[in-house]
CSV table of C-alpha atoms and ligand atoms in Angstrom, one decimal:
chain,number,residue,atom,x,y,z
A,1,MET,CA,4.0,-39.0,13.0
A,2,THR,CA,7.3,-40.6,15.0
A,3,VAL,CA,8.4,-39.1,18.5
A,4,GLN,CA,11.5,-37.5,16.7
A,5,THR,CA,9.4,-35.5,14.2
A,6,GLU,CA,6.7,-34.3,16.8
A,7,GLN,CA,9.8,-33.2,18.9
A,8,THR,CA,11.2,-31.3,16.2
A,9,LYS,CA,7.9,-29.7,15.3
A,10,GLN,CA,7.4,-28.6,18.9
A,11,THR,CA,10.9,-27.0,19.0
A,12,GLU,CA,10.4,-25.1,16.0
A,13,GLN,CA,6.9,-23.9,17.1
A,14,GLN,CA,8.8,-22.6,20.6
A,15,HIS,CA,11.3,-21.0,18.6
A,16,PHE,CA,8.9,-19.2,16.6
A,17,GLU,CA,6.7,-18.1,19.6
A,18,ARG,CA,9.9,-16.9,21.4
A,19,THR,CA,11.1,-15.0,18.3
A,20,ILE,CA,8.1,-13.1,18.2
A,21,GLY,CA,7.9,-12.8,21.9
A,22,HIS,CA,11.1,-11.0,22.2
A,23,GLU,CA,10.0,-8.7,19.3
A,24,GLN,CA,13.1,-10.3,17.1
A,25,ARG,CA,12.4,-10.9,13.3
A,26,ILE,CA,11.2,-14.2,11.6
A,27,GLU,CA,13.6,-14.9,8.5
A,28,PRO,CA,12.6,-16.9,5.3
A,29,ARG,CA,14.9,-19.6,6.5
A,30,ASP,CA,12.9,-20.0,9.8
A,31,TRP,CA,10.0,-22.4,10.5
A,32,MET,CA,6.8,-20.5,10.6
A,33,PRO,CA,3.1,-21.4,11.0
A,34,ASP,CA,1.0,-22.1,7.7
A,35,GLY,CA,-1.6,-19.4,8.6
A,36,TYR,CA,1.3,-16.7,9.3
A,37,ARG,CA,2.8,-17.5,5.9
A,38,ARG,CA,-0.6,-17.2,4.2
A,39,THR,CA,-1.3,-14.0,6.1
A,40,LEU,CA,1.9,-12.4,5.2
A,41,VAL,CA,1.6,-13.7,1.5
A,42,ARG,CA,-2.1,-12.2,1.1
A,43,GLN,CA,-1.1,-8.8,2.9
A,44,ILE,CA,2.2,-8.3,0.9
A,45,ALA,CA,0.6,-9.4,-2.3
A,46,GLN,CA,-2.2,-7.0,-1.9
A,47,HIS,CA,0.3,-4.1,-0.8
A,48,ALA,CA,2.5,-4.6,-3.9
A,49,HIS,CA,-0.5,-4.5,-6.2
A,50,SER,CA,-1.9,-1.3,-4.6
A,51,GLU,CA,1.5,0.1,-5.3
A,52,ILE,CA,1.3,-0.9,-8.9
A,53,ILE,CA,-2.3,0.1,-9.7
A,54,GLY,CA,-1.8,3.1,-7.5
A,55,MET,CA,0.5,4.5,-10.6
A,56,GLN,CA,-2.4,4.7,-12.8
A,57,PRO,CA,-4.8,7.3,-11.2
A,58,GLU,CA,-1.9,10.1,-11.0
A,59,GLY,CA,0.0,8.4,-14.4
A,60,THR,CA,-3.1,9.9,-16.5
A,61,TRP,CA,-2.0,13.4,-15.5
A,62,LEU,CA,1.5,12.7,-16.8
A,63,ALA,CA,1.1,14.3,-20.4
A,64,SER,CA,-0.7,17.4,-19.0
A,65,ALA,CA,1.1,18.4,-15.8
A,66,PRO,CA,1.1,22.4,-15.7
A,67,SER,CA,4.8,22.8,-15.8
A,68,LEU,CA,8.1,20.8,-16.4
A,69,ARG,CA,8.6,21.0,-12.6
A,70,ARG,CA,5.6,19.6,-11.9
A,71,LYS,CA,6.0,16.9,-14.4
A,72,ALA,CA,9.5,16.0,-13.3
A,73,ILE,CA,8.1,15.6,-9.5
A,74,LEU,CA,5.2,13.4,-10.7
A,75,VAL,CA,7.4,11.3,-13.0
A,76,ALA,CA,9.6,10.8,-9.9
A,77,LYS,CA,6.8,9.9,-7.4
A,78,VAL,CA,5.0,7.4,-10.2
A,79,GLN,CA,8.3,5.8,-10.7
A,80,ASP,CA,8.9,5.4,-6.9
A,81,GLU,CA,5.8,3.4,-6.6
A,82,ALA,CA,6.8,1.1,-9.3
A,83,GLY,CA,9.7,0.5,-7.1
A,84,HIS,CA,7.7,-0.2,-4.1
A,85,GLY,CA,5.7,-2.6,-5.7
A,86,ILE,CA,9.0,-4.5,-7.0
A,87,TYR,CA,10.5,-4.5,-3.5
A,88,LEU,CA,7.3,-5.9,-2.0
A,89,TYR,CA,7.1,-8.7,-4.6
A,90,SER,CA,10.6,-9.4,-3.9
A,91,ALA,CA,9.6,-9.7,-0.3
A,92,ALA,CA,6.6,-12.0,-1.3
A,93,GLU,CA,8.8,-14.5,-3.2
A,94,THR,CA,10.9,-14.8,0.0
A,95,LEU,CA,7.9,-16.7,1.2
A,96,GLY,CA,8.0,-19.2,-1.9
A,97,VAL,CA,5.5,-17.7,-4.0
A,98,ASP,CA,5.9,-16.5,-7.4
A,99,ARG,CA,5.5,-12.9,-8.6
A,100,GLN,CA,4.1,-14.1,-12.0
A,101,ASP,CA,1.3,-16.2,-10.0
A,102,LEU,CA,0.5,-13.0,-8.1
A,103,THR,CA,0.3,-10.8,-11.0
A,104,GLU,CA,-2.4,-13.2,-12.6
A,105,GLN,CA,-4.1,-13.4,-9.5
A,106,LEU,CA,-4.5,-9.9,-9.4
A,107,ILE,CA,-5.7,-9.7,-12.9
A,108,ASP,CA,-8.1,-12.4,-12.3
A,109,ARG,CA,-9.6,-10.5,-9.4
A,110,ARG,CA,-8.5,-13.2,-6.7
A,111,GLN,CA,-6.3,-11.0,-5.3
A,112,LYS,CA,-7.3,-7.4,-4.0
A,113,TYR,CA,-5.4,-3.7,-3.9
A,114,SER,CA,-6.5,-0.6,-1.9
A,115,SER,CA,-10.1,0.5,-2.4
A,116,ILE,CA,-8.5,4.0,-2.7
A,117,PHE,CA,-7.4,3.5,-6.3
A,118,ASN,CA,-10.7,3.0,-8.0
A,119,TYR,CA,-11.6,6.6,-7.4
A,120,PRO,CA,-11.0,8.9,-10.6
A,121,THR,CA,-8.7,12.1,-10.7
A,122,LEU,CA,-10.8,14.5,-12.2
A,123,SER,CA,-8.4,17.8,-12.1
A,124,TYR,CA,-4.6,18.1,-11.3
A,125,ALA,CA,-5.4,19.1,-7.8
A,126,ASP,CA,-6.0,15.5,-7.2
A,127,VAL,CA,-2.2,15.0,-7.8
A,128,GLY,CA,-1.9,17.2,-4.6
A,129,THR,CA,-4.8,15.7,-2.5
A,130,ILE,CA,-3.5,12.1,-3.4
A,131,GLY,CA,-0.1,13.0,-2.2
A,132,TRP,CA,-1.5,14.9,1.0
A,133,LEU,CA,-4.0,12.4,1.9
A,134,VAL,CA,-3.5,9.0,0.5
A,135,ASP,CA,0.1,8.9,0.8
A,136,GLY,CA,-0.3,10.6,4.3
A,137,ALA,CA,-2.7,7.5,5.1
A,138,ALA,CA,-0.2,5.0,3.5
A,139,ILE,CA,2.5,6.6,6.0
A,140,CYS,CA,0.3,6.2,9.0
A,141,ASN,CA,-0.2,2.5,8.0
A,142,GLN,CA,3.3,1.7,7.0
A,143,VAL,CA,5.4,3.3,9.6
A,144,PRO,CA,4.5,0.6,12.0
A,145,LEU,CA,5.1,-2.0,9.5
A,146,CYS,CA,8.9,-1.3,9.6
A,147,ARG,CA,8.8,-3.1,13.0
A,148,SER,CA,6.6,-6.0,11.5
A,149,SER,CA,7.9,-9.2,12.5
A,150,TYR,CA,8.5,-10.6,9.3
A,151,GLY,CA,12.0,-9.3,8.4
A,152,PRO,CA,12.0,-9.2,4.5
A,153,TYR,CA,8.7,-6.9,4.7
A,154,ALA,CA,9.7,-4.7,7.7
A,155,ARG,CA,13.0,-4.0,5.6
A,156,ALA,CA,11.3,-3.4,2.4
A,157,MET,CA,9.0,-0.8,4.4
A,158,ILE,CA,12.0,1.4,5.9
A,159,ARG,CA,12.9,2.4,2.3
A,160,VAL,CA,9.3,2.9,1.1
A,161,CYS,CA,8.4,5.0,4.1
A,162,LYS,CA,11.1,7.4,3.2
A,163,GLU,CA,9.9,7.7,-0.4
A,164,GLU,CA,6.3,8.1,1.0
A,165,SER,CA,7.1,11.1,3.0
A,166,PHE,CA,8.5,12.9,-0.3
A,167,HIS,CA,5.1,11.9,-1.9
A,168,GLN,CA,3.3,13.4,1.0
A,169,ARG,CA,5.2,16.7,0.9
A,170,GLN,CA,5.1,17.2,-2.7
A,171,GLY,CA,1.4,16.9,-2.6
A,172,PHE,CA,1.2,19.1,0.1
A,173,GLU,CA,3.4,21.5,-1.4
A,174,LEU,CA,1.3,21.6,-4.6
A,175,LEU,CA,-2.0,22.3,-2.7
A,176,MET,CA,-0.2,25.2,-0.9
A,177,THR,CA,0.9,26.6,-4.0
A,178,MET,CA,-2.5,26.4,-5.3
A,179,MET,CA,-4.0,27.6,-2.0
A,180,THR,CA,-1.9,30.9,-2.8
A,181,GLY,CA,-2.9,31.4,-6.4
A,182,THR,CA,-6.6,32.1,-7.8
A,183,ASP,CA,-10.0,31.8,-6.3
A,184,GLU,CA,-10.4,29.1,-9.0
A,185,GLN,CA,-7.5,27.4,-7.9
A,186,ARG,CA,-8.5,27.5,-4.4
A,187,ALA,CA,-12.0,26.0,-5.3
A,188,MET,CA,-10.3,23.2,-7.5
A,189,VAL,CA,-8.3,22.1,-4.1
A,190,GLN,CA,-11.5,22.2,-1.9
A,191,GLU,CA,-13.5,20.5,-4.4
A,192,SER,CA,-10.7,17.6,-4.5
A,193,VAL,CA,-10.5,17.5,-0.9
A,194,ASP,CA,-14.4,17.1,-0.7
A,195,ARG,CA,-14.1,13.9,-2.9
A,196,TRP,CA,-11.0,12.2,-1.4
A,197,TRP,CA,-11.4,12.8,2.2
A,198,TRP,CA,-13.9,10.0,3.1
A,199,PRO,CA,-12.2,7.5,0.8
A,200,SER,CA,-9.0,8.3,2.4
A,201,LEU,CA,-10.4,7.3,5.8
A,202,MET,CA,-11.8,4.2,4.6
A,203,MET,CA,-8.0,3.1,3.7
A,204,PHE,CA,-7.5,1.8,7.1
A,205,GLY,CA,-10.0,-0.9,6.3
A,206,PRO,CA,-13.3,-1.6,7.9
A,207,PRO,CA,-13.9,-0.5,11.9
A,208,ASP,CA,-12.0,-3.2,14.4
A,209,ASP,CA,-15.4,-4.9,15.0
A,210,ALA,CA,-15.8,-5.8,11.7
A,211,SER,CA,-12.1,-6.9,11.1
A,212,PRO,CA,-12.1,-10.2,12.3
A,213,ASN,CA,-8.3,-11.2,11.0
A,214,SER,CA,-6.9,-8.2,13.0
A,215,ALA,CA,-6.4,-10.0,16.4
A,216,GLN,CA,-4.5,-12.8,14.9
A,217,SER,CA,-2.1,-10.4,12.7
A,218,MET,CA,-1.6,-8.2,16.0
A,219,ALA,CA,-0.6,-11.3,18.0
A,220,TRP,CA,1.8,-12.4,15.3
A,221,GLY,CA,3.3,-8.9,15.0
A,222,ILE,CA,2.7,-8.4,11.4
A,223,LYS,CA,0.3,-5.7,12.2
A,224,ARG,CA,0.9,-3.3,15.2
A,225,HIS,CA,-1.8,-1.1,15.6
A,226,SER,CA,-5.7,-1.7,15.0
A,227,ASN,CA,-7.7,-0.2,11.8
A,228,ASP,CA,-9.6,2.2,14.2
A,229,GLU,CA,-6.2,3.1,16.1
A,230,LEU,CA,-4.6,4.2,13.0
A,231,ARG,CA,-7.5,6.1,11.6
A,232,GLN,CA,-7.7,8.2,14.6
A,233,ARG,CA,-3.9,8.9,14.0
A,234,PHE,CA,-4.6,9.9,10.6
A,235,VAL,CA,-7.6,12.4,11.4
A,236,ASP,CA,-5.6,13.6,14.5
A,237,MET,CA,-2.4,14.4,12.1
A,238,SER,CA,-4.5,15.8,9.1
A,239,VAL,CA,-6.8,18.4,11.0
A,240,PRO,CA,-4.0,21.0,11.5
A,241,GLN,CA,-2.3,20.3,8.1
A,242,ALA,CA,-6.0,21.0,6.6
A,243,GLU,CA,-5.9,24.3,9.0
A,244,VAL,CA,-2.7,25.4,7.6
A,245,LEU,CA,-3.7,24.9,3.7
A,246,GLY,CA,-7.3,26.8,4.5
A,247,VAL,CA,-9.3,24.1,3.2
A,248,THR,CA,-12.4,22.5,5.2
A,249,LEU,CA,-12.6,18.7,5.8
A,250,PRO,CA,-16.2,17.8,4.8
A,251,ASP,CA,-17.3,16.2,8.0
A,252,PRO,CA,-19.5,18.2,10.4
A,253,GLU,CA,-18.8,16.1,13.1
A,254,LEU,CA,-15.2,16.9,13.2
A,255,ALA,CA,-14.5,18.4,16.8
A,256,TRP,CA,-11.4,18.4,19.2
A,257,ASN,CA,-12.3,16.2,22.0
A,258,GLU,CA,-10.5,17.5,25.2
A,259,GLU,CA,-11.3,14.5,27.3
A,260,ARG,CA,-10.0,11.8,24.8
A,261,GLY,CA,-7.3,14.2,23.3
A,262,HIS,CA,-8.2,13.2,19.8
A,263,TYR,CA,-10.5,14.7,16.9
A,264,ASP,CA,-14.1,12.9,16.9
A,265,PHE,CA,-15.1,12.5,13.7
A,266,GLY,CA,-18.2,11.0,11.5
A,267,GLU,CA,-18.7,7.5,10.6
A,268,PRO,CA,-17.2,6.7,6.8
A,269,ASP,CA,-19.6,5.2,4.5
A,270,TRP,CA,-18.9,1.5,5.1
A,271,ASP,CA,-21.3,0.4,2.4
A,272,GLU,CA,-19.3,2.3,-0.2
A,273,LEU,CA,-16.4,0.6,0.9
A,274,SER,CA,-18.0,-2.9,0.7
A,275,ARG,CA,-19.2,-1.8,-2.9
A,276,VAL,CA,-15.6,-0.8,-4.2
A,277,ILE,CA,-13.8,-3.7,-2.6
A,278,ARG,CA,-16.5,-5.9,-4.4
A,279,GLY,CA,-15.4,-4.3,-7.6
A,280,GLU,CA,-18.3,-1.8,-8.1
A,281,GLY,CA,-16.1,1.2,-7.7
A,282,ALA,CA,-16.1,4.0,-10.4
A,283,CYS,CA,-12.8,2.9,-11.8
A,284,ASN,CA,-12.2,-1.0,-10.9
A,285,ASP,CA,-12.8,-2.3,-14.4
A,286,GLU,CA,-10.7,0.3,-16.0
A,287,ARG,CA,-7.6,-0.3,-13.3
A,288,VAL,CA,-7.6,-4.1,-14.0
A,289,ALA,CA,-8.2,-3.8,-17.9
A,290,ARG,CA,-5.0,-1.3,-17.9
A,291,ARG,CA,-3.0,-3.7,-15.8
A,292,THR,CA,-3.9,-6.6,-17.9
A,293,GLN,CA,-2.9,-4.5,-21.1
A,294,ALA,CA,0.3,-3.7,-19.6
A,295,HIS,CA,1.0,-7.2,-18.3
A,296,GLU,CA,0.4,-8.8,-22.1
A,297,ASP,CA,2.2,-5.8,-23.5
A,298,GLY,CA,5.4,-6.7,-21.6
A,299,GLU,CA,5.2,-10.7,-22.4
A,300,TRP,CA,8.2,-10.2,-25.2
A,301,VAL,CA,10.2,-8.5,-22.5
A,302,ARG,CA,9.8,-11.5,-19.9
A,303,ALA,CA,10.4,-14.0,-23.0
A,304,ALA,CA,13.6,-12.1,-23.9
A,305,ALA,CA,15.0,-11.9,-20.4
A,306,ALA,CA,14.0,-15.6,-19.5
A,307,ALA,CA,15.9,-16.4,-22.9
A,308,TYR,CA,19.0,-14.4,-22.0
A,309,ALA,CA,19.0,-15.8,-18.5
A,310,GLN,CA,18.9,-19.2,-19.9
A,311,LYS,CA,21.8,-18.6,-22.3
A,312,GLN,CA,24.0,-17.1,-19.3
A,313,ALA,CA,23.3,-20.2,-17.4
A,314,HIS,CA,24.3,-22.5,-20.3
A,315,PRO,CA,26.4,-20.8,-22.6
A,316,VAL,CA,26.9,-22.6,-26.0
A,317,VAL,CA,30.4,-23.3,-26.7
A,318,GLU,CA,31.1,-22.4,-30.3
A,319,GLU,CA,33.3,-25.1,-32.0
A,320,ARG,CA,35.8,-23.2,-33.9
A,321,THR,CA,37.0,-24.9,-37.0
A,322,ALA,CA,40.9,-24.9,-37.6
B,401,FE2,FE1,4.2,3.6,-2.3
B,402,FE2,FE1,3.4,7.0,-2.4
């Protein structure tokens, strides 16, 4: 390496570190270390895939929503998730990767999506519980990402979070309506919360001491809080909401700890999380198969869009005959 290129590299590295140190944003035009770029691509792609796969569990209830109002709310929510996927794929593309390639990596199972979407939705109460707990956990994870050091990711998160807040409220409102209904409806809500509570806690990832990449992500300002901090925040937020709803969270160890100023809670089943991440959850195969089918069904749309774009770029000048 020549003296000049060595100096340029040092200046770029210093500029990157200063930008991060001053809590300013890294933009696509800026130099960034390979590891920073790779970490962001992995995280943003995984996030985009989660939004798109996340349409499936609730999407199955679209055709059997109990009223037109509930159907309209659910359609809006599922459609929002598609939009979140699109913002995030666009953010990933600013890092020099291709959306088509990311989709293929999802289908080939080389890239992951959130473990939570590998659980089945067994009743309409699950639509409410997913909104309340799953979108609630997503909000805890995503609000700090609005301050992420990578500009396009942080900006995408601002809009995503506004919509997630609607998702959580519609879920809570649905559960509240059911809780003021019949005994059977209350039992449906409790049964649903019993199934979703623990998987929601797992959404924050493994415990901090088993999460080796977290420290580097935090040093780069990609991540702002550790998995355990965010999990605690979610528990503290959810317990009073469960009391308002009148549901019991299925954890006998859940208790207010005066000294810590937080709720104590039990240990999630980390083996279950590992199994689901490995692809052995109840719905992994079904989710990826559905996504693959949708991708294949969309082939003609992509081909038509590409042909149209090509035509716009190189218009054929028709020759006129006199
Ligand atoms: Fe979303
Ligand atoms: Fe959502």
